[in-house]
Amino acid sequence: MYTITMDYIEFGKNKTKVSKLILGLMRTSDLSTEQIATLANTALDQGINYFDTADCYGNGKAESQLGLTFEQNPGLRNKMFLQSKCGIRNENGLTWFDFSEDYILKAVDASLSRLKTDHLDSLLLHRPDPLMEPEEIASAFEKLKKSGKVLNFGLSNCNPMTMELIRRYINEPICANQVQFSVAHTPMIDSFLQVNMKWDGATMRDGGILEYCKMNNIAVQAWSTMQYGYFEGIYINSEKYPHLNQVLYRIASENNVSANAVALAWILRHPANMQAVIGTTNPNRIQESARFTDFTLSKKEWYELYQASGNRLP
């Protein structure tokens, strides 16, 4: 029988043991509570205890459906490390970002109501708001921490200077930064490797996110781990990535795992405090993905995959 050997990291001030794989629930708005329960229990059976959602997923319906699932399955919530996000607003077709104290506090209360829980284990502020006042974020975090509504705090899609600015004002550590990262989306790696070169990959677009998070013990949560571009499609089995798929499937065959597991292993091979969000609604994919622990990519394999996706070295 296959033995589950999930890898874990220590998260937050209390060094909570959380899985390197995170089950993302963005696409669960239209699932039944029975389907969500099956997904959640499959993940838990694989050792995945970290679950991620956001108030904007399905305009709140993803949280509502998860809350109903908790209500119908007593004890399920307590098995999870539950994270939600706020900061993206949408009204009458207009989208904007909001890190104001009033919005953060109201958004968390609304999430807790939909989720039918009394606290979030982690709250991330979603897309950064250039109009933010760090003092307001600090005040909101302090009130949420004191009330017990949020235990850990983090950010999403933020560069190092944004993180540093917010860190200067808050009393709580920034525990995570959730950013797009996959073997087919590598700007954070490109600029590190191609520094001082006169080609596009040398352009630093992120400001050194991986290095900053490594230095400050901030978990890096990779999203769109199977996507290329900005939600342009899945690279596995894509005609746009024939060489990458050839290498992915060769390494997968050599280790008796899926191509998904190899793709996740590539992300988690980086020495930063890495986690990977998997957004599947297929229980079999969850089981396949969890097998990234069955092997470790060599440095040679890691670089081979990087270059097979169309990247070059200096």
C-alpha positions as a printed Julia matrix, in Angstrom:
314×3 Matrix{Float64}:
   0.0    0.0     0.0
   1.22   3.51   -0.85
   2.33   5.43    2.27
   1.69   9.16    2.43
   4.82  11.18    3.17
   3.7   14.8     2.86
   6.34  17.48    3.5
   5.58  20.27    5.96
   6.93  23.67    6.95
   6.66  25.71   10.14
   4.28  28.61    9.58
   3.89  31.86   11.48
   4.88  32.98   14.94
   3.62  29.75   16.51
   5.47  27.59   13.95
   2.34  25.67   13.06
   3.03  22.51   11.04
   1.41  23.03    7.64
   1.68  21.1     4.4
   3.8   22.28    1.49
   0.83  21.63   -0.75
  -2.17  23.93   -0.4
  -5.58  23.04   -1.79
  -6.9   26.12   -3.56
 -10.68  26.48   -3.61
 -11.13  29.2    -6.23
 -13.08  26.96   -8.6
 -15.45  25.41   -6.06
 -18.3   27.94   -6.26
 -20.44  25.67   -8.41
 -19.6   22.42   -6.63
 -22.04  20.75   -4.26
 -21.2   20.46   -0.59
 -20.78  16.72   -1.11
 -18.19  17.33   -3.83
 -16.33  19.85   -1.67
 -16.32  17.44    1.26
 -14.87  14.74   -0.98
 -12.14  17.12   -2.17
 -11.33  18.21    1.37
 -11.2   14.69    2.77
  -9.09  13.47   -0.15
  -6.62  16.28    0.54
  -6.55  15.53    4.26
  -5.99  11.84    3.53
  -2.92  12.85    1.5
  -1.57  14.9     4.41
  -2.64  18.27    2.95
  -3.94  20.36    5.84
  -3.71  23.85    4.28
  -6.78  25.21    2.46
  -6.95  28.53    0.63
  -9.91  30.62   -0.52
 -10.79  34.33   -0.97
 -13.79  36.57   -0.55
 -13.82  37.39   -4.28
 -13.94  33.78   -5.5
 -17.37  33.42   -7.04
 -18.25  36.77   -5.43
 -18.29  35.04   -2.06
 -19.94  31.82   -3.16
 -16.75  29.74   -2.77
 -16.64  30.72    0.9
 -20.38  30.18    1.33
 -20.24  26.69   -0.15
 -17.31  25.8     2.06
 -19.2   27.13    5.09
 -22.2   24.93    4.25
 -19.81  22.0     3.88
 -18.47  22.66    7.37
 -22.03  22.85    8.7
 -22.94  19.5     7.15
 -19.67  17.8     8.17
 -19.01  18.5    11.86
 -15.33  18.4    12.76
 -14.08  19.06    9.21
 -13.17  22.7     9.86
 -11.0   21.77   12.84
  -8.86  19.51   10.66
  -7.9   22.4     8.4
  -5.49  25.3     8.45
  -7.86  27.74    6.75
  -6.71  30.8     4.83
  -8.75  33.44    3.06
  -7.89  36.65    1.26
  -9.42  40.1     0.91
  -8.6   43.32   -0.89
 -10.11  42.83   -4.34
 -13.44  44.59   -4.7
 -15.93  44.42   -7.54
 -19.07  46.48   -7.9
 -21.22  46.97  -10.99
 -18.48  45.54  -13.17
 -15.73  47.79  -11.77
 -12.79  46.15  -10.01
 -10.49  47.93   -7.6
  -8.16  47.14   -4.68
  -8.76  48.25   -1.12
  -6.45  47.88    1.9
  -8.34  50.38    4.07
  -8.95  49.47    7.7
 -12.72  49.7     7.37
 -12.79  47.37    4.38
 -10.39  44.8     5.85
 -12.44  44.54    9.06
 -15.77  44.29    7.24
 -14.37  41.82    4.72
 -13.1   39.5     7.44
 -16.42  39.59    9.28
 -18.22  38.76    6.03
 -15.83  35.89    5.3
 -16.25  34.44    8.77
 -20.02  34.62    8.39
 -19.97  32.87    5.02
 -17.47  30.26    6.23
 -19.44  29.65    9.44
 -16.28  29.76   11.53
 -15.05  32.03   14.31
 -11.52  32.56   12.99
  -9.16  32.36   10.04
  -5.85  30.64   10.6
  -4.34  32.98    8.03
  -5.48  36.13    6.23
  -3.74  37.43    3.12
  -4.28  40.86    1.64
  -4.87  40.23   -2.06
  -3.61  42.45   -4.9
  -1.64  45.44   -3.48
  -3.43  48.77   -3.16
  -1.22  51.76   -4.15
  -3.57  54.02   -2.13
  -3.03  52.03    1.06
  -2.1   53.67    4.35
   0.16  51.23    6.26
  -1.09  52.64    9.56
  -4.61  51.49    8.67
  -3.39  47.99    7.84
  -1.55  47.88   11.16
  -4.65  48.97   13.06
  -6.84  46.41   11.26
  -4.37  43.59   11.92
  -4.11  44.56   15.6
  -7.89  44.49   16.05
  -8.26  41.18   14.21
  -5.48  39.6    16.22
  -6.82  40.9    19.56
 -10.34  39.65   18.79
  -9.03  36.22   17.79
 -10.6   36.48   14.35
  -7.26  36.06   12.53
  -4.22  34.16   13.83
  -1.66  34.89   11.09
  -1.26  37.6     8.47
   0.28  37.73    5.03
   0.19  39.33    1.61
  -0.32  38.29   -1.98
   1.33  39.48   -5.19
   3.55  41.97   -3.36
   7.12  42.95   -4.17
   9.81  43.29   -1.47
   9.46  47.06   -1.01
   5.7   46.74   -0.51
   6.31  44.02    2.06
   9.0   46.11    3.76
   6.74  49.17    3.89
   3.94  47.24    5.56
   6.35  45.43    7.92
   7.56  48.79    9.25
   4.11  49.52   10.68
   2.61  46.22   11.82
   3.39  44.34   15.03
   2.68  40.94   13.51
   5.11  39.1    11.22
   4.25  38.75    7.55
   3.89  34.98    7.31
   3.33  34.49    3.58
   3.38  36.08    0.14
   1.27  34.34   -2.49
   2.65  34.91   -5.99
   2.32  33.39   -9.45
   5.08  30.84  -10.09
   5.45  27.73  -12.21
   8.03  26.14  -14.47
   6.27  28.0   -17.31
   6.09  31.32  -15.42
   9.55  32.12  -14.07
  10.27  35.89  -14.03
  11.42  35.62  -10.39
  14.08  33.11  -11.49
  14.91  34.73  -14.83
  16.13  38.04  -13.42
  18.17  36.26  -10.74
  19.99  34.1   -13.3
  20.29  36.59  -16.12
  21.44  39.61  -14.14
  23.25  42.27  -16.21
  22.42  40.6   -19.52
  21.04  42.67  -22.41
  17.95  40.59  -23.1
  14.39  40.5   -21.83
  14.87  37.86  -19.16
  17.32  40.1   -17.3
  14.59  42.66  -16.59
  13.74  42.47  -12.88
   9.98  42.58  -12.6
   9.59  41.36   -9.02
  12.32  43.12   -7.04
  13.77  39.88   -5.64
  10.71  38.29   -4.01
  12.22  34.84   -3.47
  15.4   36.24   -1.92
  13.52  38.68    0.34
  11.13  35.99    1.57
  14.0   33.6     2.2
  15.84  36.23    4.27
  12.74  37.04    6.32
  11.31  33.53    6.74
   8.18  34.42    4.77
   6.46  31.46    3.12
   6.22  31.77   -0.66
   2.89  30.36   -1.83
   3.01  29.67   -5.56
  -0.3   30.02   -7.41
  -1.18  28.95  -10.98
   1.34  26.16  -10.56
   0.14  24.4   -13.73
  -0.56  27.52  -15.79
   1.42  29.55  -18.3
   0.84  33.26  -18.78
  -1.93  34.95  -16.86
  -4.59  32.2   -16.87
  -3.78  31.48  -20.52
  -3.86  27.73  -20.09
  -2.29  24.63  -18.59
   1.18  23.84  -19.91
   1.01  20.09  -19.27
   0.03  18.45  -22.59
  -0.03  21.87  -24.26
   1.17  22.08  -27.86
   2.96  25.3   -26.89
   5.38  23.4   -24.64
   6.44  20.2   -26.47
  10.0   20.11  -25.1
   8.88  20.85  -21.53
   6.3   18.07  -21.68
   8.85  15.65  -23.08
  11.15  16.29  -20.11
   8.3   16.33  -17.57
   6.99  12.96  -18.73
  10.45  11.42  -18.94
  11.25  12.36  -15.34
   7.76  11.28  -14.28
   8.23   7.88  -15.91
  11.65   7.41  -14.32
  10.14   8.05  -10.87
   6.73   6.38  -11.37
   4.83   9.59  -10.64
   2.63  11.99  -12.63
   3.82  14.97  -14.65
   1.88  17.12  -12.15
   4.03  15.8    -9.32
   7.2   16.61  -11.25
   5.96  20.15  -11.96
   5.26  20.68   -8.26
   8.59  19.16   -7.29
  10.27  21.76   -9.52
   8.63  24.61   -7.58
   9.25  23.09   -4.16
  12.9   22.33   -4.98
  13.69  26.03   -4.52
  15.33  26.65   -1.11
  12.96  29.45   -0.11
  10.16  28.54    2.31
   8.01  27.23   -0.54
   4.41  26.08   -0.72
   2.42  25.28   -3.86
  -1.29  25.89   -4.39
  -3.08  23.23   -6.41
  -6.44  24.41   -7.71
  -7.86  21.14   -8.97
 -11.4   19.97   -8.32
 -10.45  16.41   -9.27
  -9.73  14.14   -6.27
  -7.44  11.94   -8.41
  -5.3   14.95   -9.28
  -4.91  15.7    -5.58
  -3.62  12.18   -4.99
  -1.26  12.39   -7.97
   0.07  15.8    -6.91
   0.78  14.66   -3.35
   3.37  12.23   -4.68
   5.89  15.04   -5.25
   7.46  13.77   -2.02
   8.33  10.41   -3.62
  11.46  11.81   -5.22
  13.75  14.86   -5.26
  14.76  16.6    -8.45
  18.49  16.81   -8.96
  19.99  20.19   -9.76
  20.6   18.95  -13.3
  16.93  17.99  -13.7
  15.77  21.29  -12.22
  17.85  23.27  -14.71
  16.82  20.98  -17.56
  13.14  21.69  -16.85
  13.81  25.42  -16.55
  15.44  25.52  -19.96
  12.91  23.12  -21.53
  10.18  25.69  -20.84
  11.95  28.12  -23.18
  14.32  29.87  -20.79
  18.04  30.3   -21.35
  21.07  30.7   -19.16
  23.74  33.41  -19.56
